[in-house]
Short mmCIF file of C-alpha atoms and ligand atoms in Angstrom, two decimals:
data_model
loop_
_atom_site.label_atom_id
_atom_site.label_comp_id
_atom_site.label_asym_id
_atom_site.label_seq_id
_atom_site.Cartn_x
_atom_site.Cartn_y
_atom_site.Cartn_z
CA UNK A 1 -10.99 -12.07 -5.25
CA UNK A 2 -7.82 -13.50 -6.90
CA UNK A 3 -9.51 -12.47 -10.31
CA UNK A 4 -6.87 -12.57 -13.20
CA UNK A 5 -5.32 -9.03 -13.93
CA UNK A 6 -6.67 -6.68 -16.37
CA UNK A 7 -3.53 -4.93 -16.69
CA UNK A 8 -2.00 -4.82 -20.11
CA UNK A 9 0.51 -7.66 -20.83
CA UNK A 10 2.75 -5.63 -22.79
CA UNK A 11 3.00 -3.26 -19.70
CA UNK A 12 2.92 -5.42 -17.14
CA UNK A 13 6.30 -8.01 -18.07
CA UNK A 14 8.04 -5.13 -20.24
CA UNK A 15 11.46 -4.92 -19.50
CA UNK A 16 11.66 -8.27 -17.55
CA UNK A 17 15.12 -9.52 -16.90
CA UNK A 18 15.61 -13.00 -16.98
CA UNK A 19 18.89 -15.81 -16.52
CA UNK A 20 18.57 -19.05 -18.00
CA UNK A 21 20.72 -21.77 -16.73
CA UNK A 22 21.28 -24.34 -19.24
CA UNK A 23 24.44 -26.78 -20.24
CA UNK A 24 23.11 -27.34 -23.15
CA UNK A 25 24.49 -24.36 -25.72
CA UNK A 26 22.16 -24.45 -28.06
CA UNK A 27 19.18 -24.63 -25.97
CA UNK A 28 20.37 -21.78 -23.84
CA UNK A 29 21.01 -19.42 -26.86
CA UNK A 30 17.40 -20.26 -28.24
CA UNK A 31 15.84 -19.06 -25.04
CA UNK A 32 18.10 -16.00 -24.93
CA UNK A 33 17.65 -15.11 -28.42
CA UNK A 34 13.98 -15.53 -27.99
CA UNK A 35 13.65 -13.87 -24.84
CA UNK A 36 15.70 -11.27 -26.04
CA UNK A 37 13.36 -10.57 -29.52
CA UNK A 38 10.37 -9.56 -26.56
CA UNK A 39 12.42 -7.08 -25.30
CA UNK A 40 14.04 -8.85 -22.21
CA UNK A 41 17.26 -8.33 -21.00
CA UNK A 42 19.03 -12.23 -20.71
CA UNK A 43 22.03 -13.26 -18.74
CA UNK A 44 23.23 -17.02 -19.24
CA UNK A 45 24.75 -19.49 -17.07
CA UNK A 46 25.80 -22.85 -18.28
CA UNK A 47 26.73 -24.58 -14.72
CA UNK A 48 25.34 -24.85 -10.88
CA UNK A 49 28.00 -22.32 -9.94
CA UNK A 50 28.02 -19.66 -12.15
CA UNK A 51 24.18 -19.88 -12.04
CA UNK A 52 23.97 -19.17 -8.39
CA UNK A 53 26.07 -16.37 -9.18
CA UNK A 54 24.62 -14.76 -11.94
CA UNK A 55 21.66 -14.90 -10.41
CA UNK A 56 22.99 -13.17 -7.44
CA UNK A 57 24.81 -10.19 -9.93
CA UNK A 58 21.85 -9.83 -12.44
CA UNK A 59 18.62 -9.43 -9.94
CA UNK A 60 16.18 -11.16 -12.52
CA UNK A 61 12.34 -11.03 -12.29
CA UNK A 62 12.48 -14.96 -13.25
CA UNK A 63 15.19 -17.53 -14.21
CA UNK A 64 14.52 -20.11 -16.00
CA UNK A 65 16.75 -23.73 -14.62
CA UNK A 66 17.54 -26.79 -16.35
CA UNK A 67 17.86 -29.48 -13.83
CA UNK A 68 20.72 -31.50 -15.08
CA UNK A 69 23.44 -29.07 -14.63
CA UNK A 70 27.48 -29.53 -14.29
CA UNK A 71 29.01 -28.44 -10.75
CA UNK A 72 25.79 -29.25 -8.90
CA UNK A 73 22.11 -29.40 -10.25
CA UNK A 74 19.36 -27.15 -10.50
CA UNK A 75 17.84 -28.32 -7.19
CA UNK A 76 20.67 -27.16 -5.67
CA UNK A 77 20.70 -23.54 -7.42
CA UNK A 78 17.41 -23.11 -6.55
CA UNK A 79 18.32 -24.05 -2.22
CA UNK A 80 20.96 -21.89 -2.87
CA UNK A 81 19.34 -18.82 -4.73
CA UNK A 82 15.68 -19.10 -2.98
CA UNK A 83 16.49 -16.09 0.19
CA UNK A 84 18.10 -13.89 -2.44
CA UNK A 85 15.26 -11.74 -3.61
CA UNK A 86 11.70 -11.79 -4.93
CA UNK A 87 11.99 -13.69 -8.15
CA UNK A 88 9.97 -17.08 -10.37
CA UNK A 89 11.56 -20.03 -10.74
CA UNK A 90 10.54 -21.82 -13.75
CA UNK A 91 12.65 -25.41 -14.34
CA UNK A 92 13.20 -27.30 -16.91
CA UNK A 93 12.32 -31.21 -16.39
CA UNK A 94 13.54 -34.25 -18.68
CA UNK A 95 10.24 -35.79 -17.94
CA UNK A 96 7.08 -35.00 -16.13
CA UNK A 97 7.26 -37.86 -13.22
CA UNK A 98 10.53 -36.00 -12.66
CA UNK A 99 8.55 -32.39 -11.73
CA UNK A 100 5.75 -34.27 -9.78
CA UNK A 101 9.26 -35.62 -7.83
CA UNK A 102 10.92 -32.11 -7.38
CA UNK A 103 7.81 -30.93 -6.53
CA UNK A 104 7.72 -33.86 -3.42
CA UNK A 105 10.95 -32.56 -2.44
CA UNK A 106 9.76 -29.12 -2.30
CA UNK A 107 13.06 -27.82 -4.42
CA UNK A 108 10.66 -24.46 -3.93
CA UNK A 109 10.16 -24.05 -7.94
CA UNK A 110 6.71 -21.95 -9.36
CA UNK A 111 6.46 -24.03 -12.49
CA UNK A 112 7.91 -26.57 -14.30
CA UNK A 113 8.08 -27.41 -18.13
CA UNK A 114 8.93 -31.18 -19.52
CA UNK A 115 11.34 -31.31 -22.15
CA UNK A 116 10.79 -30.39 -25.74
CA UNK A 117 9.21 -27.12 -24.81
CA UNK A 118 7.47 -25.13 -27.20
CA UNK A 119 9.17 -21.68 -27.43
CA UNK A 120 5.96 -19.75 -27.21
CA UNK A 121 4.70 -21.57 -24.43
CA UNK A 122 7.72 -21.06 -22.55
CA UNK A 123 7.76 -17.03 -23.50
CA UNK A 124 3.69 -17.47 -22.17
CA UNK A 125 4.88 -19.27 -18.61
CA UNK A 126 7.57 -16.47 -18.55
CA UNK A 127 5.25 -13.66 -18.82
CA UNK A 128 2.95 -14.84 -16.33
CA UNK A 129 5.41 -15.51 -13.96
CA UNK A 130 6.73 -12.16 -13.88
CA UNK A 131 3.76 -10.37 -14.02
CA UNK A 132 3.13 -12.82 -10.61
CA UNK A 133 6.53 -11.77 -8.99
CA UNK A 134 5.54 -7.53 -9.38
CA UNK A 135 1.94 -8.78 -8.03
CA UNK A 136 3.33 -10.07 -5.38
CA UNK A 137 5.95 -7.22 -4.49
CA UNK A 138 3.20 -4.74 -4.54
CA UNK A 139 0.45 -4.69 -1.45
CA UNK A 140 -2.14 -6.74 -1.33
CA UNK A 141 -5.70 -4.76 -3.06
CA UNK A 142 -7.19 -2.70 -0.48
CA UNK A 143 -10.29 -4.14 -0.27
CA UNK A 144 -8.82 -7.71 0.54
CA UNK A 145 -9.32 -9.38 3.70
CA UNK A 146 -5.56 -9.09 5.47
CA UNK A 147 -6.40 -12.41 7.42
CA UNK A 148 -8.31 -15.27 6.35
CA UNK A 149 -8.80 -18.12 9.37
CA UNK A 150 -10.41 -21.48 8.76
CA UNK A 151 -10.36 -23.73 11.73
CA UNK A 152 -7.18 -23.84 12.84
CA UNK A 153 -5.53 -22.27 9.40
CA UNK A 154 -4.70 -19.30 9.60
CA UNK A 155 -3.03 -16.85 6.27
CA UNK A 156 -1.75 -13.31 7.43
CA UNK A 157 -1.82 -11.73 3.72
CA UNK A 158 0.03 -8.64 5.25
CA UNK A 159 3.04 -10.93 5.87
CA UNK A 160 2.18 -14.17 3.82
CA UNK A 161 3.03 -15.69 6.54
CA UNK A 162 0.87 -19.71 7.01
CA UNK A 163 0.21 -21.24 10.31
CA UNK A 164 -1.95 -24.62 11.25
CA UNK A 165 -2.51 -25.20 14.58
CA UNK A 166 0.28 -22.39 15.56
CA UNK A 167 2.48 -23.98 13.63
CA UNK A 168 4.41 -22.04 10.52
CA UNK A 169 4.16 -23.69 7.38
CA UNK A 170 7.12 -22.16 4.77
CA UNK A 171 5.38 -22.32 1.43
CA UNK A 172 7.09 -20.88 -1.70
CA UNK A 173 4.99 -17.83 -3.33
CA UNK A 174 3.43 -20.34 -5.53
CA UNK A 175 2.03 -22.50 -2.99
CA UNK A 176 0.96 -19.54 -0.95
CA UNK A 177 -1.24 -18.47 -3.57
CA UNK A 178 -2.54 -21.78 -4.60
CA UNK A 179 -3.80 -21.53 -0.62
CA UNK A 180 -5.33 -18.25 -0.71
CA UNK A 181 -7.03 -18.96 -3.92
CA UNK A 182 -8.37 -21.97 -2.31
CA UNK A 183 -9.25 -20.29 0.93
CA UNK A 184 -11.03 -17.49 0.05
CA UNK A 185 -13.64 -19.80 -1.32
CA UNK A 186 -13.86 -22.59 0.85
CA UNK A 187 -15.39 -26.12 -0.12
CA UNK A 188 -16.02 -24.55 -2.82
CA UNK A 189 -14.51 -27.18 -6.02
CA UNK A 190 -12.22 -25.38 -8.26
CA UNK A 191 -11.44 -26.84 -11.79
CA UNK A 192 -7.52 -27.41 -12.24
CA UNK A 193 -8.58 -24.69 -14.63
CA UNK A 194 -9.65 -22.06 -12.55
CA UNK A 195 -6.41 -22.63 -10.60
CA UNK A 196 -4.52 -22.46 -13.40
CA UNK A 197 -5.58 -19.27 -14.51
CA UNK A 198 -5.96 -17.66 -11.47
CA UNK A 199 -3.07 -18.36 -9.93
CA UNK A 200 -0.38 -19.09 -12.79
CA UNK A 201 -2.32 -17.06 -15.20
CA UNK A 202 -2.18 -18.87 -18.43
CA UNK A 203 -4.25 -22.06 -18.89
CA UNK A 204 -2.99 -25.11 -21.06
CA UNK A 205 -3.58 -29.22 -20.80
CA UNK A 206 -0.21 -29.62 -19.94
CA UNK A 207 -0.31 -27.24 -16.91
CA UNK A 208 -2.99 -29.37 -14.76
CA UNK A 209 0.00 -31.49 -13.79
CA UNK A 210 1.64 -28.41 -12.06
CA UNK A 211 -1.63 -27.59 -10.51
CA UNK A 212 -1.50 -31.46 -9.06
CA UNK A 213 1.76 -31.38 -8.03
CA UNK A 214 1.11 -28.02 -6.07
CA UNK A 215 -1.65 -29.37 -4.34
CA UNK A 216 0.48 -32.57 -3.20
CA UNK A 217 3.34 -29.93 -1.89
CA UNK A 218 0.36 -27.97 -0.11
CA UNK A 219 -0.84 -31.34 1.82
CA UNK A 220 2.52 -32.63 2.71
CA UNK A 221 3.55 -29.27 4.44
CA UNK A 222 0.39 -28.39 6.03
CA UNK A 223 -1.96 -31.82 6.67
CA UNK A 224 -2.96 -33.94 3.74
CA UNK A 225 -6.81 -33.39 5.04
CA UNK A 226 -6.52 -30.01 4.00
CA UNK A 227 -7.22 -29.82 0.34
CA UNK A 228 -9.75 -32.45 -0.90
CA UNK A 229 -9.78 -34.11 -4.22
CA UNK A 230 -13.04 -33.99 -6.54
CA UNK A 231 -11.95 -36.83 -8.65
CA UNK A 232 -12.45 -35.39 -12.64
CA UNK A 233 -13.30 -31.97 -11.50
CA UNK A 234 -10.43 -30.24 -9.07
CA UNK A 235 -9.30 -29.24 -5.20
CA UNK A 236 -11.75 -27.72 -2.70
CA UNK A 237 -10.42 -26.19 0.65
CA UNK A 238 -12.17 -28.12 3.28
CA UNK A 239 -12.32 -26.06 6.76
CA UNK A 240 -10.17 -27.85 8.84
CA UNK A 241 -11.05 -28.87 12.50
CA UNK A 242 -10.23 -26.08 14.94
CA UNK A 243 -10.82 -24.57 18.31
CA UNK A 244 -12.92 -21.46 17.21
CA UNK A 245 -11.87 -18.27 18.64
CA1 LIG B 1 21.18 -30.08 -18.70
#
Protein backbone atom coordinates (compact mmCIF):
# COMPACT_ATOMS: atom_id res chain seq x y z
CA UNK A 1 0.00 0.00 0.00
CA UNK A 2 0.94 3.66 -0.77
CA UNK A 3 1.18 4.08 3.15
CA UNK A 4 3.02 7.41 4.03
CA UNK A 5 6.85 6.87 4.75
CA UNK A 6 8.23 6.21 8.07
CA UNK A 7 11.51 7.35 7.13
CA UNK A 8 12.94 10.22 9.08
CA UNK A 9 12.26 13.69 7.55
CA UNK A 10 15.44 15.10 8.47
CA UNK A 11 17.09 12.16 6.51
CA UNK A 12 15.00 11.78 3.91
CA UNK A 13 15.05 15.76 2.15
CA UNK A 14 18.65 16.53 3.74
CA UNK A 15 20.75 18.05 1.39
CA UNK A 16 17.96 18.83 -1.20
CA UNK A 17 18.93 21.22 -3.90
CA UNK A 18 16.46 23.44 -5.05
CA UNK A 19 16.11 26.68 -7.92
CA UNK A 20 13.53 29.10 -7.45
CA UNK A 21 12.48 31.12 -10.36
CA UNK A 22 11.07 34.32 -9.34
CA UNK A 23 11.13 38.14 -10.89
CA UNK A 24 10.25 39.35 -8.00
CA UNK A 25 13.76 40.07 -5.87
CA UNK A 26 12.60 40.08 -2.78
CA UNK A 27 10.43 37.15 -2.90
CA UNK A 28 13.14 35.08 -4.47
CA UNK A 29 15.78 35.97 -1.75
CA UNK A 30 13.14 35.05 1.05
CA UNK A 31 12.77 31.58 -0.36
CA UNK A 32 16.53 31.22 -0.82
CA UNK A 33 17.41 32.52 2.46
CA UNK A 34 14.85 30.27 3.96
CA UNK A 35 15.58 27.33 2.06
CA UNK A 36 19.01 27.87 2.63
CA UNK A 37 18.62 28.12 6.86
CA UNK A 38 17.29 24.03 6.36
CA UNK A 39 20.32 23.19 4.93
CA UNK A 40 19.49 23.32 1.11
CA UNK A 41 21.66 24.27 -1.43
CA UNK A 42 19.57 27.28 -3.68
CA UNK A 43 20.27 28.49 -7.13
CA UNK A 44 18.06 31.54 -8.39
CA UNK A 45 16.72 32.52 -11.61
CA UNK A 46 14.82 35.68 -12.11
CA UNK A 47 13.55 35.10 -15.94
CA UNK A 48 12.03 32.16 -18.34
CA UNK A 49 15.51 31.84 -19.83
CA UNK A 50 17.91 31.71 -17.35
CA UNK A 51 15.45 29.44 -15.44
CA UNK A 52 15.44 26.80 -18.06
CA UNK A 53 19.01 27.02 -17.79
CA UNK A 54 19.77 26.89 -14.37
CA UNK A 55 17.72 24.28 -14.05
CA UNK A 56 19.51 22.40 -16.67
CA UNK A 57 23.28 23.36 -14.83
CA UNK A 58 22.12 22.85 -11.15
CA UNK A 59 20.22 19.21 -11.31
CA UNK A 60 17.71 20.18 -8.42
CA UNK A 61 15.51 17.66 -6.53
CA UNK A 62 12.59 20.43 -6.90
CA UNK A 63 12.26 24.02 -8.27
CA UNK A 64 10.04 26.05 -7.18
CA UNK A 65 8.30 28.55 -10.46
CA UNK A 66 6.55 31.70 -10.33
CA UNK A 67 4.28 31.86 -13.25
CA UNK A 68 4.52 35.42 -14.32
CA UNK A 69 8.01 35.49 -15.47
CA UNK A 70 9.99 37.97 -18.02
CA UNK A 71 11.33 36.24 -21.38
CA UNK A 72 8.55 33.64 -21.36
CA UNK A 73 6.42 32.30 -18.36
CA UNK A 74 6.61 29.56 -16.08
CA UNK A 75 4.38 27.34 -18.24
CA UNK A 76 6.79 27.53 -20.65
CA UNK A 77 9.90 26.62 -18.28
CA UNK A 78 8.19 23.88 -17.10
CA UNK A 79 7.44 22.41 -21.32
CA UNK A 80 10.80 23.21 -21.62
CA UNK A 81 12.52 21.67 -18.43
CA UNK A 82 9.91 18.58 -17.96
CA UNK A 83 12.39 15.59 -20.10
CA UNK A 84 15.43 16.92 -18.26
CA UNK A 85 15.60 14.72 -15.23
CA UNK A 86 13.62 13.37 -12.28
CA UNK A 87 12.67 16.46 -10.38
CA UNK A 88 9.05 18.37 -8.45
CA UNK A 89 7.70 21.14 -9.80
CA UNK A 90 6.04 23.26 -7.33
CA UNK A 91 4.51 26.82 -8.96
CA UNK A 92 3.64 29.68 -7.70
CA UNK A 93 -0.06 30.95 -8.71
CA UNK A 94 -1.48 34.68 -8.35
CA UNK A 95 -4.74 33.08 -7.60
CA UNK A 96 -6.21 29.68 -7.16
CA UNK A 97 -8.74 29.63 -10.36
CA UNK A 98 -5.39 30.28 -12.05
CA UNK A 99 -3.80 26.58 -10.76
CA UNK A 100 -7.21 24.77 -11.34
CA UNK A 101 -6.44 26.48 -15.14
CA UNK A 102 -2.72 25.32 -15.43
CA UNK A 103 -3.73 22.31 -14.13
CA UNK A 104 -6.50 22.01 -17.37
CA UNK A 105 -3.67 22.69 -19.53
CA UNK A 106 -1.66 20.03 -18.07
CA UNK A 107 1.60 22.56 -17.77
CA UNK A 108 2.79 19.01 -15.97
CA UNK A 109 3.31 20.83 -12.39
CA UNK A 110 3.13 18.44 -8.84
CA UNK A 111 1.71 21.25 -6.76
CA UNK A 112 0.77 24.56 -6.78
CA UNK A 113 0.67 27.35 -4.03
CA UNK A 114 -1.66 30.72 -4.40
CA UNK A 115 0.00 33.79 -3.61
CA UNK A 116 0.85 35.07 -0.18
CA UNK A 117 2.40 31.79 0.80
CA UNK A 118 3.25 31.07 4.19
CA UNK A 119 7.03 30.37 4.40
CA UNK A 120 6.64 27.25 6.46
CA UNK A 121 4.10 25.85 4.41
CA UNK A 122 6.06 26.29 1.44
CA UNK A 123 9.41 24.70 3.27
CA UNK A 124 6.49 21.69 4.26
CA UNK A 125 5.32 21.30 0.28
CA UNK A 126 9.13 21.38 -0.44
CA UNK A 127 10.03 18.63 1.77
CA UNK A 128 7.42 16.41 0.69
CA UNK A 129 8.05 16.87 -2.71
CA UNK A 130 11.49 15.80 -2.56
CA UNK A 131 11.17 13.13 -0.38
CA UNK A 132 8.43 12.08 -3.44
CA UNK A 133 11.07 12.61 -6.27
CA UNK A 134 13.91 9.96 -4.27
CA UNK A 135 10.62 7.66 -3.77
CA UNK A 136 10.09 7.65 -7.00
CA UNK A 137 13.80 7.17 -8.32
CA UNK A 138 14.15 4.19 -6.15
CA UNK A 139 12.18 0.70 -7.14
CA UNK A 140 9.00 0.17 -6.42
CA UNK A 141 8.67 -2.03 -2.59
CA UNK A 142 9.12 -5.56 -3.31
CA UNK A 143 6.11 -6.77 -2.21
CA UNK A 144 4.04 -4.43 -4.61
CA UNK A 145 2.02 -5.68 -7.33
CA UNK A 146 4.25 -4.60 -10.67
CA UNK A 147 0.88 -4.46 -12.69
CA UNK A 148 -2.40 -3.44 -11.59
CA UNK A 149 -5.33 -3.96 -14.53
CA UNK A 150 -8.89 -2.76 -14.09
CA UNK A 151 -11.02 -3.26 -17.11
CA UNK A 152 -9.36 -1.93 -19.73
CA UNK A 153 -6.70 0.23 -17.43
CA UNK A 154 -3.88 -0.98 -17.22
CA UNK A 155 -0.52 0.65 -14.78
CA UNK A 156 2.91 -1.17 -15.42
CA UNK A 157 4.59 0.11 -11.98
CA UNK A 158 7.96 -1.34 -13.36
CA UNK A 159 7.84 1.35 -16.08
CA UNK A 160 5.00 3.78 -14.86
CA UNK A 161 3.96 3.53 -17.91
CA UNK A 162 -0.58 4.12 -18.22
CA UNK A 163 -2.60 2.61 -20.94
CA UNK A 164 -6.69 2.58 -21.45
CA UNK A 165 -7.89 0.61 -23.98
CA UNK A 166 -4.12 0.21 -25.49
CA UNK A 167 -3.85 3.52 -25.55
CA UNK A 168 -0.77 5.46 -23.56
CA UNK A 169 -1.85 8.04 -21.36
CA UNK A 170 1.45 10.53 -20.43
CA UNK A 171 0.70 11.52 -16.87
CA UNK A 172 3.25 13.61 -14.88
CA UNK A 173 4.64 11.65 -11.63
CA UNK A 174 1.99 13.35 -9.72
CA UNK A 175 -0.87 12.18 -11.60
CA UNK A 176 0.59 8.74 -11.85
CA UNK A 177 0.47 8.36 -8.29
CA UNK A 178 -2.82 9.98 -7.67
CA UNK A 179 -3.85 6.75 -10.12
CA UNK A 180 -2.13 4.10 -8.34
CA UNK A 181 -3.31 5.34 -5.05
CA UNK A 182 -6.70 5.22 -6.45
CA UNK A 183 -6.28 1.88 -8.11
CA UNK A 184 -4.99 -0.20 -5.70
CA UNK A 185 -8.21 0.28 -3.84
CA UNK A 186 -10.84 0.38 -6.22
CA UNK A 187 -14.43 1.93 -5.59
CA UNK A 188 -13.22 2.28 -2.66
CA UNK A 189 -14.03 6.49 -1.62
CA UNK A 190 -10.95 8.22 -0.56
CA UNK A 191 -11.22 11.54 1.46
CA UNK A 192 -9.29 14.48 -0.43
CA UNK A 193 -7.46 13.77 2.79
CA UNK A 194 -6.26 10.49 2.42
CA UNK A 195 -5.04 11.61 -1.03
CA UNK A 196 -3.43 14.30 0.25
CA UNK A 197 -1.39 12.58 2.57
CA UNK A 198 -0.70 9.71 0.78
CA UNK A 199 0.26 10.93 -2.19
CA UNK A 200 1.62 14.62 -1.53
CA UNK A 201 2.39 13.77 1.99
CA UNK A 202 1.44 16.72 4.01
CA UNK A 203 -2.28 17.46 4.61
CA UNK A 204 -3.69 21.15 4.85
CA UNK A 205 -7.34 22.86 3.84
CA UNK A 206 -5.77 24.60 1.25
CA UNK A 207 -4.31 21.48 -0.48
CA UNK A 208 -7.86 19.76 -1.36
CA UNK A 209 -7.90 22.13 -4.30
CA UNK A 210 -4.69 20.45 -5.73
CA UNK A 211 -6.16 17.12 -5.00
CA UNK A 212 -9.35 18.45 -7.28
CA UNK A 213 -7.48 19.77 -9.83
CA UNK A 214 -5.43 16.42 -10.13
CA UNK A 215 -8.36 14.46 -10.42
CA UNK A 216 -9.79 16.81 -13.34
CA UNK A 217 -6.16 16.35 -15.20
CA UNK A 218 -6.58 12.45 -14.50
CA UNK A 219 -10.21 12.41 -16.32
CA UNK A 220 -9.36 14.62 -19.17
CA UNK A 221 -6.29 12.41 -20.20
CA UNK A 222 -7.65 9.09 -19.54
CA UNK A 223 -11.86 9.16 -19.74
CA UNK A 224 -13.77 11.41 -17.43
CA UNK A 225 -15.78 8.03 -16.27
CA UNK A 226 -12.79 6.98 -14.67
CA UNK A 227 -12.59 8.59 -11.32
CA UNK A 228 -16.03 9.21 -9.69
CA UNK A 229 -16.96 12.04 -7.47
CA UNK A 230 -18.51 11.36 -3.84
CA UNK A 231 -19.86 14.80 -3.50
CA UNK A 232 -18.51 16.05 0.35
CA UNK A 233 -16.44 13.02 0.83
CA UNK A 234 -13.66 12.40 -2.18
CA UNK A 235 -12.68 10.27 -5.61
CA UNK A 236 -13.23 6.50 -5.90
CA UNK A 237 -11.64 4.53 -8.87
CA UNK A 238 -14.54 2.97 -10.57
CA UNK A 239 -13.42 -0.27 -12.72
CA UNK A 240 -13.83 0.77 -16.01
CA UNK A 241 -15.61 -1.35 -18.76
CA UNK A 242 -13.21 -3.79 -20.39
CA UNK A 243 -12.77 -6.93 -22.36
CA UNK A 244 -11.41 -9.24 -19.52
CA UNK A 245 -8.42 -11.17 -20.36
CA1 LIG B 1 6.37 37.05 -11.28
Amino acid sequence: MMSTSPTPASAAESHARIVVVEDERTIARTISDRLSAEGWTVAIAHDGPSGVATIENFKPDAVVLDVMLPGFDGLEVCRRVRGLGEFGVLMLTARDEESDMLVGLGVGADDYMTKPFSMRELVARLKALVRRVRRNASTPEANAPSKIELGDLVIDRDSRRVTRGGNEAHLTPTEYDLLVCLALAPGTVLTREQLLEDVWDWVDATGTRTVDSHVKALRRKLGSDLVRTVHGVGYALEVPEGELA
